[in-house]
Amino acid sequence: MNHLKITNLSKTYPNGVKALQNISLDIPIGMFGLLGPNGAGKSTLMRTIATLQEPDVGTIEFGGLNTTENKMEIRKILGYLPQQYGLYPKVSAEVLLNHLAVLKGLTHKQARKEMVAALLQKTNLYQVRKQNLGGFSGGMKQRFGIAQALLTNPKLLIVDEPTAGLDPGERNRFYNILSEISEQTVVILSSHIVDDIQELCTNMAIIHQGQVVLSGKPLTFLEDLKGKVYQKTILKEERSNYYQSYQVISEKLFLGNPVINILSETPPGNGFTPILANLEDVYFSHIEKNKQD
Ligand code: ADP
């Protein structure tokens, strides 16, 4: 069974930062979103799952194999796209992918050629395969990253903040590729962007300060907030009064005035109107709650 099980994972860096605190998650096949602000511990968790660093405490199992005790086996079935990685700028996509395929042990020339061509097709890079990577846009580079991560036909694919710097069109293309892969693969996607998770993931967790503050299905979370989120445009000078009187979960500016969303079990009156909760409300309500606790 291809299933990732994380149990009681903790990691404290030598400088004392508690990057992971007793994290437990069950991650099935499909797209799993890891949502959290910068510094929440997402990259630490992903590097640990990718066997690049070890936890102080806790275990990770994939398909029943303990990842720390079976690093080599896990690496054979793992695809990892880190947040930042270097590409050789003066080499074409096709040449580099072919080279990486050799390094990954695809020694049979014909099979390798077919694999490289198929991956370039899959990531919509076939037309530009002869171009040097140095001239690729951010989106093309990310798609190349996915192509190289798929060389091993991974059963577990980890992508860390993949949409940073992508324009909306590129972001969509990238999502479509991931979505197709996730039909047969455990795909873990980290992001601090709520929309990334909302559009793609069937399961998710919110992490904050190294802890899981919520995990489950986005649809369930939205259901839980139904009828509890209210909105009002207020004046700047009234802000602090509202923050004292209501459980404010987020604030945006509209034409220079603050628009606040609040959480309330009963209709608050006072000019607030009920709104349909979105994942951003879920996210902020839990991050705020966690801060207050
Ligand atoms: P995220 O990916 O959610 O932004 P990270 O896992 O990168 O979070 O970081 C979690 C916390 O651990 C942050 O406070 C960060 O500064 C700290 N951290 C990350 N890597 C190291 C490291 N190698 N040494 C010390 N502290 C680190």
Short mmCIF file of N, CA, C and O and ligand atoms in Angstrom, two decimals, residues 13 15 17 19 37-44 47 83, ligand 1:
data_model
loop_
_atom_site.label_atom_id
_atom_site.label_comp_id
_atom_site.label_asym_id
_atom_site.label_seq_id
_atom_site.Cartn_x
_atom_site.Cartn_y
_atom_site.Cartn_z
N TYR A 13 16.53 22.40 15.79
CA TYR A 13 17.83 22.72 15.18
C TYR A 13 18.81 23.10 16.29
O TYR A 13 18.40 23.51 17.38
N ASN A 15 20.40 25.63 16.83
CA ASN A 15 20.21 26.99 17.37
C ASN A 15 18.99 27.10 18.29
O ASN A 15 18.64 28.19 18.73
N VAL A 17 15.80 26.36 17.52
CA VAL A 17 14.49 26.51 16.86
C VAL A 17 13.78 25.15 16.81
O VAL A 17 14.33 24.17 16.30
N ALA A 19 11.61 23.32 14.97
CA ALA A 19 11.02 23.39 13.63
C ALA A 19 9.85 22.43 13.47
O ALA A 19 8.89 22.72 12.76
N PRO A 37 2.41 29.50 7.18
CA PRO A 37 3.18 30.71 6.89
C PRO A 37 4.67 30.41 6.77
O PRO A 37 5.11 29.32 7.15
N ASN A 38 5.43 31.36 6.28
CA ASN A 38 6.88 31.17 6.20
C ASN A 38 7.43 30.88 7.59
O ASN A 38 7.03 31.50 8.56
N GLY A 39 8.32 29.92 7.67
CA GLY A 39 8.92 29.57 8.94
C GLY A 39 8.13 28.54 9.73
O GLY A 39 8.50 28.18 10.85
N ALA A 40 7.03 28.05 9.18
CA ALA A 40 6.16 27.11 9.91
C ALA A 40 6.81 25.75 10.09
O ALA A 40 6.45 25.00 11.02
N GLY A 41 7.74 25.40 9.22
CA GLY A 41 8.38 24.08 9.31
C GLY A 41 8.12 23.20 8.09
O GLY A 41 8.50 22.03 8.07
N LYS A 42 7.52 23.77 7.06
CA LYS A 42 7.16 22.97 5.88
C LYS A 42 8.38 22.35 5.20
O LYS A 42 8.40 21.15 4.93
N SER A 43 9.39 23.19 4.93
CA SER A 43 10.57 22.66 4.24
C SER A 43 11.30 21.63 5.09
O SER A 43 11.79 20.62 4.57
N THR A 44 11.35 21.87 6.38
CA THR A 44 12.00 20.90 7.27
C THR A 44 11.27 19.55 7.18
O THR A 44 11.91 18.50 7.04
N ARG A 47 12.01 17.98 3.70
CA ARG A 47 13.37 17.44 3.59
C ARG A 47 13.50 16.15 4.41
O ARG A 47 14.21 15.23 4.03
N GLN A 83 12.64 23.72 -3.06
CA GLN A 83 12.22 25.10 -3.28
C GLN A 83 13.17 25.80 -4.25
O GLN A 83 12.74 26.52 -5.12
P1 ADP B 1 8.95 26.86 6.05
O1 ADP B 1 9.39 25.94 4.95
O2 ADP B 1 7.55 26.60 6.51
O3 ADP B 1 9.17 28.31 5.71
P2 ADP B 1 11.31 25.90 7.47
O4 ADP B 1 11.20 24.45 7.67
O5 ADP B 1 12.20 26.40 6.39
O6 ADP B 1 9.86 26.55 7.34
O7 ADP B 1 11.82 26.56 8.83
C1 ADP B 1 11.21 26.29 10.10
C2 ADP B 1 12.01 27.02 11.18
O8 ADP B 1 13.29 26.41 11.32
C3 ADP B 1 12.28 28.49 10.88
O9 ADP B 1 12.24 29.18 12.10
C4 ADP B 1 13.68 28.47 10.30
O10 ADP B 1 14.33 29.71 10.53
C5 ADP B 1 14.33 27.34 11.06
N1 ADP B 1 15.37 26.61 10.28
C6 ADP B 1 15.22 26.03 9.07
N2 ADP B 1 16.34 25.42 8.68
C7 ADP B 1 17.25 25.63 9.67
C8 ADP B 1 18.61 25.23 9.87
N3 ADP B 1 19.27 24.50 8.98
N4 ADP B 1 19.21 25.63 11.02
C9 ADP B 1 18.55 26.36 11.93
N5 ADP B 1 17.28 26.75 11.82
C10 ADP B 1 16.62 26.40 10.71
#
